[in-house]
Coordinates of C-alpha atoms in Angstrom, one line a residue:
M1 CA 74.0 206.3 54.3
N2 CA 72.0 204.5 51.7
S3 CA 75.1 203.5 49.8
G4 CA 76.6 202.0 53.0
V5 CA 73.5 199.9 53.6
T6 CA 73.5 198.7 50.0
A7 CA 77.2 197.7 50.3
V8 CA 76.5 195.7 53.5
K9 CA 73.6 193.9 51.7
C10 CA 75.8 193.0 48.8
F11 CA 78.4 191.7 51.1
L12 CA 76.0 189.5 53.0
W13 CA 74.5 188.2 49.7
L14 CA 78.0 187.3 48.4
A15 CA 78.9 185.5 51.7
N16 CA 75.7 183.5 51.6
W17 CA 76.3 182.5 48.0
L18 CA 79.9 181.4 48.7
A19 CA 78.6 179.4 51.7
R20 CA 76.2 177.5 49.5
V21 CA 78.8 176.7 47.0
A22 CA 81.2 175.5 49.7
L23 CA 78.4 173.3 51.1
V24 CA 77.9 171.7 47.7
L25 CA 81.6 171.1 47.1
L26 CA 82.3 169.7 50.6
W27 CA 79.1 167.6 50.9
P28 CA 80.8 164.4 49.6
L29 CA 83.6 164.8 52.2
A30 CA 81.0 165.3 55.0
G31 CA 79.1 162.2 53.9
A32 CA 82.2 160.1 54.4
A33 CA 81.9 160.7 58.2
L34 CA 78.1 159.9 58.3
A35 CA 76.3 156.7 57.5
M36 CA 74.6 156.5 54.2
P37 CA 70.8 155.9 54.2
V38 CA 69.5 152.4 53.4
A39 CA 68.1 152.4 49.9
L40 CA 64.6 150.9 49.6
P41 CA 63.0 148.8 48.4
G42 CA 65.3 145.9 48.8
H43 CA 65.1 142.1 48.6
G44 CA 65.9 139.6 51.3
A45 CA 67.8 140.7 54.4
Q46 CA 69.6 144.0 54.1
D47 CA 72.4 144.7 56.6
A48 CA 71.4 147.9 58.5
T49 CA 74.4 147.8 60.8
A50 CA 76.8 149.6 58.5
H51 CA 74.2 152.3 58.0
L52 CA 73.9 153.2 61.7
E53 CA 75.2 156.2 63.4
L54 CA 76.2 155.7 67.0
L55 CA 76.1 157.9 70.2
E56 CA 77.3 156.5 73.6
D57 CA 75.3 157.7 76.6
P58 CA 77.4 157.0 79.7
S59 CA 74.7 158.4 82.0
A60 CA 72.0 156.4 80.3
K61 CA 69.7 159.3 80.9
L62 CA 69.5 161.1 77.5
T63 CA 66.1 161.7 76.1
L64 CA 65.1 161.5 72.4
A65 CA 65.2 165.3 72.1
Q66 CA 68.7 165.4 73.5
A67 CA 69.8 162.6 71.2
Q68 CA 68.5 164.5 68.2
Q69 CA 70.3 167.6 69.3
A70 CA 73.5 165.5 69.7
F71 CA 73.1 164.5 66.1
V72 CA 72.7 168.1 65.0
D73 CA 75.9 168.9 67.0
G74 CA 77.7 166.2 65.1
K75 CA 78.3 163.9 68.1
F76 CA 77.1 160.7 66.4
T77 CA 79.8 158.5 64.7
S78 CA 79.4 156.3 61.7
T79 CA 79.4 152.5 62.0
A80 CA 80.2 152.0 58.3
D81 CA 83.2 149.8 59.2
S82 CA 81.0 147.4 61.2
K83 CA 79.8 144.2 59.5
D84 CA 76.7 142.4 60.5
A85 CA 76.7 143.6 64.2
L86 CA 78.0 146.2 66.5
A87 CA 80.1 144.7 69.3
L88 CA 79.9 147.3 72.1
G89 CA 81.3 145.0 74.8
F90 CA 80.4 145.0 78.5
T91 CA 79.3 148.5 79.6
R92 CA 76.8 150.2 81.7
S93 CA 76.3 152.9 79.1
A94 CA 73.2 153.2 76.9
F95 CA 73.7 153.7 73.2
W96 CA 71.6 155.7 70.7
L97 CA 71.6 154.4 67.1
R98 CA 70.3 156.5 64.2
L99 CA 69.1 154.9 61.0
E100 CA 67.8 156.6 57.9
L101 CA 65.8 154.8 55.3
S102 CA 65.3 156.2 51.8
N103 CA 62.5 155.0 49.5
T104 CA 62.8 155.7 45.8
A105 CA 59.7 153.8 44.9
P106 CA 56.4 155.7 43.9
E107 CA 54.5 153.8 46.7
A108 CA 55.0 153.4 50.4
V109 CA 57.3 150.5 51.4
H110 CA 56.6 148.2 54.4
Q111 CA 59.7 146.9 56.1
L112 CA 60.7 145.1 59.3
L113 CA 63.6 146.1 61.4
D114 CA 65.1 142.9 63.0
V115 CA 67.5 143.3 65.9
V116 CA 68.9 139.8 66.0
N117 CA 70.0 139.4 69.6
A118 CA 67.4 138.1 72.1
R119 CA 69.4 139.0 75.1
I120 CA 69.6 142.8 74.9
S121 CA 68.0 144.0 78.2
Y122 CA 66.3 147.1 76.8
V123 CA 65.5 148.0 73.2
T124 CA 63.5 151.2 72.5
L125 CA 62.6 152.3 68.9
Y126 CA 61.5 155.8 68.2
A127 CA 59.8 156.1 64.8
P128 CA 57.8 159.0 63.3
G129 CA 54.1 158.6 63.6
P130 CA 51.4 159.7 61.1
D131 CA 51.5 163.3 62.5
G132 CA 55.3 163.5 62.4
S133 CA 55.9 163.1 66.1
Y134 CA 58.0 160.2 67.3
V135 CA 56.3 157.1 68.7
E136 CA 58.1 155.0 71.3
T137 CA 58.1 151.2 71.3
A138 CA 60.0 149.9 74.3
T139 CA 60.8 146.2 74.7
G140 CA 63.8 144.0 75.7
S141 CA 64.7 140.7 77.3
D142 CA 64.1 142.3 80.8
M143 CA 60.6 143.3 79.8
P144 CA 57.5 141.1 79.3
F145 CA 57.2 139.3 76.0
A146 CA 53.9 141.1 75.4
T147 CA 55.9 144.4 74.8
R148 CA 57.3 143.0 71.5
A149 CA 56.0 144.8 68.5
L150 CA 55.8 141.4 66.7
E151 CA 55.7 138.0 68.3
N152 CA 59.2 136.8 67.5
R153 CA 62.1 135.4 69.5
N154 CA 64.2 138.5 68.5
F155 CA 63.1 142.2 68.5
V156 CA 61.2 142.9 65.3
F157 CA 59.6 146.3 64.5
P158 CA 57.2 147.0 61.6
L159 CA 58.0 150.2 59.6
Q160 CA 56.4 152.1 56.8
V161 CA 58.6 154.3 54.6
P162 CA 56.6 156.9 52.6
A163 CA 56.7 157.0 48.8
R164 CA 59.8 158.8 47.5
G165 CA 60.6 159.8 51.0
T166 CA 62.9 159.1 53.9
L167 CA 62.3 157.7 57.4
T168 CA 64.7 158.6 60.3
L169 CA 64.7 156.1 63.2
Y170 CA 66.3 156.3 66.6
L171 CA 67.1 153.1 68.5
R172 CA 68.2 153.1 72.1
V173 CA 69.8 149.9 73.5
Q174 CA 71.2 149.0 76.9
S175 CA 72.1 145.7 78.4
T176 CA 73.4 144.2 81.7
I177 CA 75.7 141.9 79.7
G178 CA 77.9 142.1 76.6
L179 CA 76.1 144.3 74.2
I180 CA 75.9 143.1 70.6
V181 CA 73.6 144.8 68.1
P182 CA 73.0 143.0 64.8
A183 CA 70.4 144.9 62.7
R184 CA 68.8 143.9 59.5
L185 CA 65.9 145.1 57.3
W186 CA 63.4 142.8 55.7
A187 CA 60.6 143.0 53.3
Q188 CA 57.6 141.5 54.9
A189 CA 57.2 138.6 52.5
D190 CA 60.9 137.7 52.8
F191 CA 60.8 137.9 56.5
G192 CA 57.8 135.6 56.7
H193 CA 59.8 132.9 54.8
Y194 CA 62.9 133.5 56.9
E195 CA 60.9 133.3 60.1
R196 CA 59.4 129.9 59.2
H197 CA 62.8 128.5 58.3
D198 CA 64.3 130.0 61.5
Y199 CA 61.7 128.5 63.8
M200 CA 62.0 125.2 62.0
V201 CA 65.7 125.1 62.7
Q202 CA 65.1 125.9 66.3
A203 CA 62.5 123.2 66.5
M204 CA 64.8 120.7 65.0
Y205 CA 67.5 121.5 67.5
F206 CA 65.3 121.4 70.6
G207 CA 63.5 118.3 69.2
V208 CA 66.8 116.4 68.8
A209 CA 67.9 117.6 72.3
L210 CA 64.6 116.5 73.9
A211 CA 64.8 113.1 72.1
M212 CA 68.3 112.5 73.4
A213 CA 67.4 113.6 76.9
L214 CA 64.4 111.3 77.0
F215 CA 66.3 108.4 75.5
N216 CA 69.1 108.6 78.0
L217 CA 66.7 109.2 80.8
M218 CA 65.1 105.9 80.1
L219 CA 68.5 104.3 80.0
F220 CA 69.4 105.9 83.3
V221 CA 66.1 104.6 84.8
A222 CA 66.8 101.1 83.4
L223 CA 70.5 100.8 84.1
R224 CA 70.9 103.0 87.2
D225 CA 74.2 104.2 85.7
R226 CA 75.2 107.6 87.1
A227 CA 76.8 108.7 83.8
Y228 CA 73.4 108.6 82.0
G229 CA 71.8 110.8 84.7
L230 CA 74.7 113.3 84.5
Y231 CA 74.4 113.4 80.7
V232 CA 70.6 114.0 80.9
C233 CA 71.2 116.9 83.4
F234 CA 73.8 118.3 81.1
V235 CA 71.5 118.2 78.1
V236 CA 68.6 119.8 80.0
F237 CA 70.8 122.7 81.2
S238 CA 72.3 123.1 77.7
V239 CA 68.8 123.3 76.2
L240 CA 67.8 125.9 78.8
A241 CA 70.9 128.0 78.2
L242 CA 70.4 127.9 74.4
G243 CA 66.7 128.4 74.7
Q244 CA 67.5 131.6 76.7
K245 CA 70.2 132.6 74.3
T246 CA 68.0 132.3 71.2
G247 CA 64.9 133.9 72.9
M248 CA 62.8 130.7 72.7
A249 CA 62.6 130.4 76.5
S250 CA 61.5 134.0 76.9
E251 CA 58.8 133.5 74.3
F252 CA 57.4 130.1 75.4
L253 CA 58.5 129.3 79.0
W254 CA 58.4 132.5 81.0
P255 CA 57.1 135.4 78.9
Q256 CA 55.9 137.4 81.9
H257 CA 58.9 137.2 84.2
L258 CA 61.1 140.3 84.1
T259 CA 64.9 140.2 84.4
W260 CA 65.0 136.4 84.1
A261 CA 66.6 136.2 80.7
N262 CA 70.3 136.9 81.3
P263 CA 70.6 135.4 84.9
N264 CA 68.9 132.2 83.6
Y265 CA 71.3 132.0 80.7
Y266 CA 74.4 132.2 82.9
M267 CA 72.8 129.9 85.6
A268 CA 71.9 127.2 83.1
T269 CA 75.4 127.5 81.4
S270 CA 77.2 127.2 84.8
W271 CA 75.2 124.3 85.9
G272 CA 75.5 122.7 82.5
L273 CA 79.3 122.9 82.8
L274 CA 79.1 121.5 86.3
C275 CA 77.2 118.5 85.0
F276 CA 79.6 118.2 82.1
M277 CA 82.6 118.1 84.4
A278 CA 80.9 115.5 86.6
F279 CA 80.0 113.5 83.4
M280 CA 83.6 113.7 82.3
R281 CA 84.9 112.5 85.7
S282 CA 82.5 109.5 85.5
M283 CA 83.3 108.6 81.9
L284 CA 87.1 109.1 82.0
G285 CA 87.8 108.1 85.6
T286 CA 89.9 111.1 86.3
A287 CA 89.8 110.4 90.1
Q288 CA 91.8 107.2 89.5
H289 CA 93.9 108.2 86.4
L290 CA 94.5 111.9 87.0
P291 CA 94.0 112.7 90.7
R292 CA 95.6 116.1 90.7
V293 CA 93.6 117.2 87.6
D294 CA 90.5 115.8 89.2
L295 CA 91.0 118.2 92.1
G296 CA 90.8 121.1 89.6
L297 CA 87.7 119.6 88.1
R298 CA 86.0 119.3 91.5
A299 CA 87.0 122.9 92.3
G300 CA 85.5 124.0 89.0
M301 CA 82.3 122.1 89.8
W302 CA 82.0 123.9 93.1
L303 CA 82.6 127.3 91.5
H304 CA 80.1 126.7 88.7
G305 CA 77.6 125.4 91.3
L306 CA 77.8 128.5 93.5
M307 CA 78.1 131.2 90.8
P308 CA 74.4 131.4 90.0
V309 CA 73.8 133.0 93.4
L310 CA 75.7 136.0 92.0
Y311 CA 73.9 136.0 88.7
W312 CA 70.6 136.8 90.4
T313 CA 72.0 139.7 92.5
M314 CA 74.8 141.3 90.4
V315 CA 74.8 139.8 86.9
Q316 CA 76.1 142.9 85.3
S317 CA 79.1 143.1 87.6
V318 CA 80.2 139.5 87.1
A319 CA 79.2 139.0 83.5
R320 CA 82.7 139.7 82.0
F321 CA 84.4 137.5 84.7
T322 CA 81.8 134.8 83.9
I323 CA 82.7 134.8 80.2
W324 CA 86.4 134.4 80.9
M325 CA 85.6 131.7 83.5
Y326 CA 83.8 129.8 80.8
V327 CA 86.7 130.1 78.5
V328 CA 89.2 128.9 81.1
S329 CA 86.8 126.0 82.0
C330 CA 86.5 125.0 78.3
L331 CA 90.3 125.0 77.9
L332 CA 90.8 123.0 81.1
L333 CA 88.3 120.4 80.0
L334 CA 89.8 120.2 76.5
G335 CA 93.2 119.6 78.1
V336 CA 91.9 116.8 80.2
V337 CA 90.3 115.1 77.2
A338 CA 93.5 115.5 75.2
W339 CA 95.6 114.0 78.0
C340 CA 93.2 111.0 78.3
M341 CA 93.5 110.5 74.6
V342 CA 97.3 110.4 74.9
M343 CA 96.8 107.7 77.6
R344 CA 94.8 105.7 74.9
M345 CA 91.6 105.6 77.0
R346 CA 89.0 104.2 74.6
A347 CA 86.2 106.4 75.9
A348 CA 88.3 109.5 75.5
Y349 CA 88.3 109.3 71.7
F350 CA 84.5 109.5 71.5
F351 CA 84.3 111.9 74.4
G352 CA 87.1 114.0 72.9
G353 CA 85.3 114.4 69.6
A354 CA 82.0 115.3 71.2
F355 CA 83.7 117.7 73.6
A356 CA 85.8 119.3 70.8
V357 CA 82.8 120.2 68.6
L358 CA 80.8 121.5 71.6
M359 CA 83.7 123.6 72.9
A360 CA 84.4 124.9 69.4
G361 CA 80.9 126.1 69.1
S362 CA 81.1 127.6 72.7
L363 CA 84.3 129.4 72.0
V364 CA 83.0 130.8 68.8
T365 CA 80.0 132.2 70.6
L366 CA 82.0 133.5 73.5
L367 CA 84.6 135.2 71.2
R368 CA 81.7 136.8 69.3
A369 CA 80.3 138.1 72.7
L370 CA 83.7 139.7 73.4
G371 CA 83.7 141.3 69.9
I372 CA 86.7 139.3 68.7
L373 CA 84.8 137.4 66.0
P374 CA 82.3 138.9 63.5
T375 CA 78.6 138.1 63.6
N376 CA 77.4 135.6 60.9
V377 CA 75.5 132.3 60.7
L378 CA 78.4 130.3 62.1
T379 CA 79.0 132.5 65.1
V380 CA 75.4 133.2 65.9
D381 CA 74.3 129.5 65.9
G382 CA 77.7 128.0 66.6
L383 CA 76.8 126.9 70.0
Q384 CA 73.6 125.1 68.8
A385 CA 75.5 123.4 66.0
G386 CA 78.2 122.3 68.4
S387 CA 75.7 121.1 71.0
T388 CA 73.8 119.1 68.4
L389 CA 76.9 117.3 67.2
E390 CA 78.0 116.8 70.8
M391 CA 74.8 115.1 71.7
L392 CA 75.0 112.8 68.7
L393 CA 78.7 111.9 69.3
L394 CA 78.0 111.2 72.9
A395 CA 75.2 108.9 71.9
F396 CA 77.7 107.0 69.8
A397 CA 80.0 106.9 72.8
L398 CA 77.3 105.5 75.0
A399 CA 76.4 102.9 72.3
D400 CA 80.1 101.9 72.1
R401 CA 80.0 101.5 75.9
F402 CA 77.0 99.2 75.5
N403 CA 78.9 97.2 72.8
Q404 CA 82.0 97.0 74.9
M405 CA 80.1 95.7 77.9
R406 CA 78.3 93.2 75.6
R407 CA 81.6 91.9 74.1
E408 CA 83.1 91.5 77.6
K409 CA 80.0 89.6 78.7
L410 CA 80.1 87.3 75.7
K411 CA 83.7 86.6 76.2
A412 CA 83.1 85.7 79.9
Q413 CA 80.2 83.5 78.9
S414 CA 82.3 81.6 76.3
D415 CA 85.1 81.0 78.8
L416 CA 82.8 79.8 81.6
V417 CA 80.1 77.5 80.3
L418 CA 78.8 76.7 83.7
A419 CA 78.7 80.4 84.7
K420 CA 76.9 81.1 81.5
Q421 CA 74.2 78.5 82.2
K422 CA 73.8 79.9 85.7
L423 CA 73.6 83.4 84.3
V424 CA 71.0 82.3 81.8
E425 CA 68.9 80.7 84.6
T426 CA 69.3 83.8 86.7
L427 CA 68.2 86.0 83.8
Q428 CA 65.2 83.8 83.2
A429 CA 64.3 83.9 86.8
S430 CA 64.7 87.7 86.7
E431 CA 62.6 87.9 83.6
R432 CA 59.8 85.8 85.2
E433 CA 60.1 87.9 88.4
L434 CA 60.0 91.1 86.3
A435 CA 57.0 89.9 84.3
Q436 CA 55.3 88.9 87.5
R437 CA 56.1 92.3 89.0
V438 CA 54.8 94.0 85.9
D439 CA 51.6 92.1 86.1
D440 CA 51.3 92.8 89.8
R441 CA 52.0 96.4 89.3
T442 CA 49.5 96.5 86.4
R443 CA 46.8 95.0 88.7
E444 CA 47.7 97.4 91.5
L445 CA 47.5 100.4 89.1
Q446 CA 44.2 99.1 87.8
A447 CA 42.9 98.9 91.3
V448 CA 44.2 102.3 92.2
N449 CA 42.7 103.8 89.0
E450 CA 39.4 102.2 89.8
K451 CA 39.5 103.6 93.3
L452 CA 40.5 107.0 92.1
E453 CA 37.8 106.9 89.5
A454 CA 35.3 106.1 92.3
L455 CA 36.7 108.8 94.5
S456 CA 36.5 111.3 91.7
M457 CA 32.7 110.7 91.5
V458 CA 32.0 111.1 95.3
D459 CA 31.6 114.4 97.2
G460 CA 34.3 114.3 99.9
L461 CA 32.1 116.0 102.5
T462 CA 28.7 114.3 102.3
G463 CA 29.7 111.0 100.7
I464 CA 27.1 111.3 98.0
A465 CA 27.6 111.9 94.2
N466 CA 29.5 115.0 93.3
R467 CA 28.8 117.4 90.4
R468 CA 30.9 115.4 88.0
Q469 CA 29.0 112.2 88.6
F470 CA 25.7 114.1 88.5
D471 CA 26.5 115.5 85.0
Q472 CA 27.4 112.0 83.8
E473 CA 24.2 110.4 85.2
L474 CA 22.0 113.2 83.9
R475 CA 23.4 112.7 80.4
K476 CA 23.0 108.9 80.5
A477 CA 19.4 109.1 81.9
W478 CA 18.5 111.8 79.3
A479 CA 19.8 109.6 76.4
R480 CA 18.0 106.5 77.7
L481 CA 14.7 108.1 78.4
E482 CA 14.8 109.9 75.0
R483 CA 15.0 106.5 73.3
L484 CA 12.1 105.3 75.5
G485 CA 10.0 108.4 75.2
Q486 CA 9.6 108.6 79.0
P487 CA 9.8 111.7 81.3
L488 CA 12.8 112.7 83.3
A489 CA 12.3 114.6 86.6
L490 CA 14.8 116.8 88.4
V491 CA 14.6 118.2 92.0
M492 CA 16.9 121.0 93.0
L493 CA 17.2 121.7 96.8
D494 CA 18.9 124.5 98.7
V495 CA 19.4 124.6 102.5
D496 CA 17.5 127.7 103.8
M497 CA 19.6 130.5 105.3
F498 CA 22.7 128.3 105.4
K499 CA 25.2 131.2 105.5
R500 CA 23.6 132.4 108.7
Y501 CA 23.8 128.9 110.0
N502 CA 27.5 128.8 109.2
D503 CA 28.2 132.3 110.7
H504 CA 26.3 131.4 113.9
Y505 CA 27.4 127.8 114.5
G506 CA 30.7 127.7 112.7
H507 CA 31.9 125.8 109.6
Q508 CA 32.3 122.5 111.3
A509 CA 28.7 122.5 112.4
G510 CA 27.8 123.6 108.9
D511 CA 29.6 120.6 107.4
E512 CA 27.8 118.3 109.8
C513 CA 24.5 119.9 108.9
L514 CA 25.1 119.2 105.2
R515 CA 25.9 115.6 105.9
K516 CA 22.6 115.2 107.8
V517 CA 20.6 116.9 105.0
A518 CA 22.2 114.5 102.5
R519 CA 21.3 111.5 104.6
A520 CA 17.7 112.7 105.0
M521 CA 17.3 113.3 101.2
A522 CA 18.8 109.9 100.4
S523 CA 16.1 108.3 102.5
V524 CA 13.2 109.6 100.4
G525 CA 14.5 108.7 96.9
R526 CA 14.2 105.5 95.0
T527 CA 17.1 103.2 94.3
T528 CA 17.1 104.3 90.7
D529 CA 17.2 108.0 91.7
V530 CA 20.6 109.8 91.8
L531 CA 21.3 112.2 94.6
A532 CA 24.2 114.6 94.2
R533 CA 25.7 117.7 95.8
Y534 CA 25.4 120.4 93.2
G535 CA 27.6 122.9 95.0
G536 CA 27.8 124.6 98.4
E537 CA 24.5 124.0 100.2
E538 CA 22.7 123.0 96.9
F539 CA 21.6 119.4 96.2
V540 CA 20.0 117.8 93.2
M541 CA 18.0 114.6 92.6
V542 CA 17.5 113.0 89.2
A543 CA 14.4 110.8 89.0
P544 CA 14.0 108.8 85.8
A545 CA 10.5 108.0 84.5
S546 CA 8.9 110.5 86.8
D547 CA 6.3 113.1 85.6
G548 CA 5.6 116.5 87.2
P549 CA 3.3 115.4 90.1
S550 CA 5.8 112.6 91.0
A551 CA 8.6 115.1 91.0
L552 CA 6.6 117.5 93.2
L553 CA 5.8 114.7 95.6
L554 CA 9.5 113.7 95.8
A555 CA 10.4 117.3 96.5
Q556 CA 7.8 117.6 99.3
R557 CA 9.0 114.4 100.9
A558 CA 12.5 115.8 100.8
C559 CA 11.3 119.0 102.6
Q560 CA 9.5 116.9 105.2
A561 CA 12.5 114.6 105.8
V562 CA 14.8 117.6 106.4
L563 CA 12.3 119.3 108.6
A564 CA 11.9 116.0 110.6
L565 CA 15.6 116.2 111.5
G566 CA 14.8 118.9 114.0
A567 CA 18.2 120.4 113.6
T568 CA 18.2 123.7 115.5
H569 CA 18.7 126.8 113.5
A570 CA 18.5 129.9 115.7
Q571 CA 18.9 132.3 112.7
S572 CA 15.9 130.8 110.8
P573 CA 12.3 131.9 111.4
F574 CA 11.4 128.2 111.5
G575 CA 13.8 127.5 114.3
V576 CA 15.1 124.4 112.6
V577 CA 17.0 123.6 109.4
T578 CA 14.8 123.5 106.4
V579 CA 15.2 123.3 102.6
S580 CA 13.5 124.8 99.6
C581 CA 12.9 122.6 96.6
G582 CA 12.3 123.3 92.9
A583 CA 11.0 120.4 90.8
A584 CA 10.7 120.0 87.1
S585 CA 9.9 117.2 84.6
V586 CA 10.3 117.0 80.8
V587 CA 10.2 114.4 78.1
P588 CA 13.7 114.4 76.5
G589 CA 13.5 115.0 72.8
V590 CA 14.2 117.4 69.9
G591 CA 14.2 121.0 71.1
V592 CA 14.7 120.2 74.8
T593 CA 18.1 119.9 76.5
P594 CA 19.3 118.9 79.9
Q595 CA 20.1 122.6 80.5
D596 CA 16.5 123.4 80.0
L597 CA 15.5 121.0 82.7
L598 CA 18.1 122.4 85.1
R599 CA 16.9 126.0 84.3
Q600 CA 13.2 125.0 85.1
A601 CA 14.1 123.3 88.3
D602 CA 16.3 126.3 89.3
A603 CA 13.5 128.7 88.5
A604 CA 11.1 126.7 90.6
L605 CA 13.6 126.7 93.5
Y606 CA 13.9 130.5 93.4
Q607 CA 10.0 130.6 93.4
A608 CA 10.0 128.4 96.5
K609 CA 12.4 130.7 98.3
A610 CA 10.4 133.8 97.2
Q611 CA 7.2 132.3 98.6
G612 CA 8.7 131.9 102.1
R613 CA 11.1 128.9 101.9
N614 CA 10.6 125.4 103.5
Q615 CA 8.4 124.3 100.6
A616 CA 8.5 122.7 97.2
V617 CA 7.4 124.2 93.9
L618 CA 6.8 122.5 90.6
A619 CA 8.0 124.4 87.5
G620 CA 5.2 125.9 85.5
S621 CA 2.6 125.6 88.4

């Protein structure tokens, strides 16, 4: 019996030893099917895409634990053949990506994982925390910008790889549009330099686009030429589309709006193409020269004008169709331009060059979205580069249009001397009229500004000074009396039990009551005093060169004037409308501020209310 047990133990030990040997011998072959860890530390940007392991989740319901089990079961596939980015196409599936980082340095390494696609709807990173459990960081273009781990137009996650250790990450991605996942690893210092350069490039593009839009907008306003207006609209929608594509719009325009990113991109692109088609029809005159083709352009304009309705309701369902629709539209427009160039239309040469560079950039971007072209600097920023060149070339086209019109005008003037003289006289008259109109308009604007300035200083309900004018007058009086060494008094008044008055008689009666109180208080002040509505049922009077007794006397006169109105107040123990007043007076100087004077008057007002209302109290008495 013992010998049999011993034989079994020997057999098991031998089998275990052979299994270990086989594992060592076959490990290189198994490694060929799995992604290699990213070796750290590195310099600059390290491509992490080729080191990813991929698992498709058609149900989009897998948890982290299930994804980890799937890796143990060998269901992940290597992406070693992918360069720069994973092009996963248009799908409703979620994808789990596994990335392993290996640090050979004797100290911990700080890295940044950069997912360079601002239009991925949902991006969730699972990274080990200090206690070894995985910490979830969920963000994406369909989530508020505040969910980003770092403030960046793309999705950037900070990582810490332990000394001489490894870090295993899981990344879950899902999108309502074509899914492209470019992943890079950065050292923190290198990423800071790259980020500054990246935002500088973005700022240059949007700055050029804004300058061109504003310049042509001014030309449109001055010339009333429809082509300039269409060009401006095209530039605006192009900027919006590229701003959404690059993530700049989500960061700076609407960081809190969920699900705006991808519908906005397609909407701006469609309307940009609509404006471009209209601009082409205006510049090339297709309605006269190519009437049949012009019908196709008009149909395309209607289609691009109506498609945004679908983007806001079913963007995922129509995204692939939209991409191909853009491709067909680009090819159609390119064909029209080529035909007009064959017809030797002067505008077509400039227009064709501008259109060609724009469409080349657009096609590069679209083919990258379809997974046909790889992800690199040209394909990522191709649309921006093409758009920038297009704007500049169209500016030359518009300048040539100016020069052409000028040459025709000069030729006509040289042939018709009398017409030229008449034109000069007409232009001179127009200039005089324009100058006169500018002067008239300037005077009107000055008058309106003065009126608005006056209105901004008056309380709309009572007709007396408002809080803004009070603040200005208080500052001026304070500065003047500080130089003169004279006292400045302030009386603060409050209508007693005004809320009860409003509740009992209604707000219209309350408004009329405030107007009566304002008129009564205005009757007791000097011409140099300033009466203002401080807020609600509170009023304030500034009395320059008035000491404490004078301020108290002014407050008592205000109480008597309001009491003399005899305005019935059924909810007041006095039976009529009354006010409580707090008076204060100080000599402006070092250590005393206007706020101190306000606080003293306010405290005296509260004392008057505490003593029974319908009375005046001097601060410090």
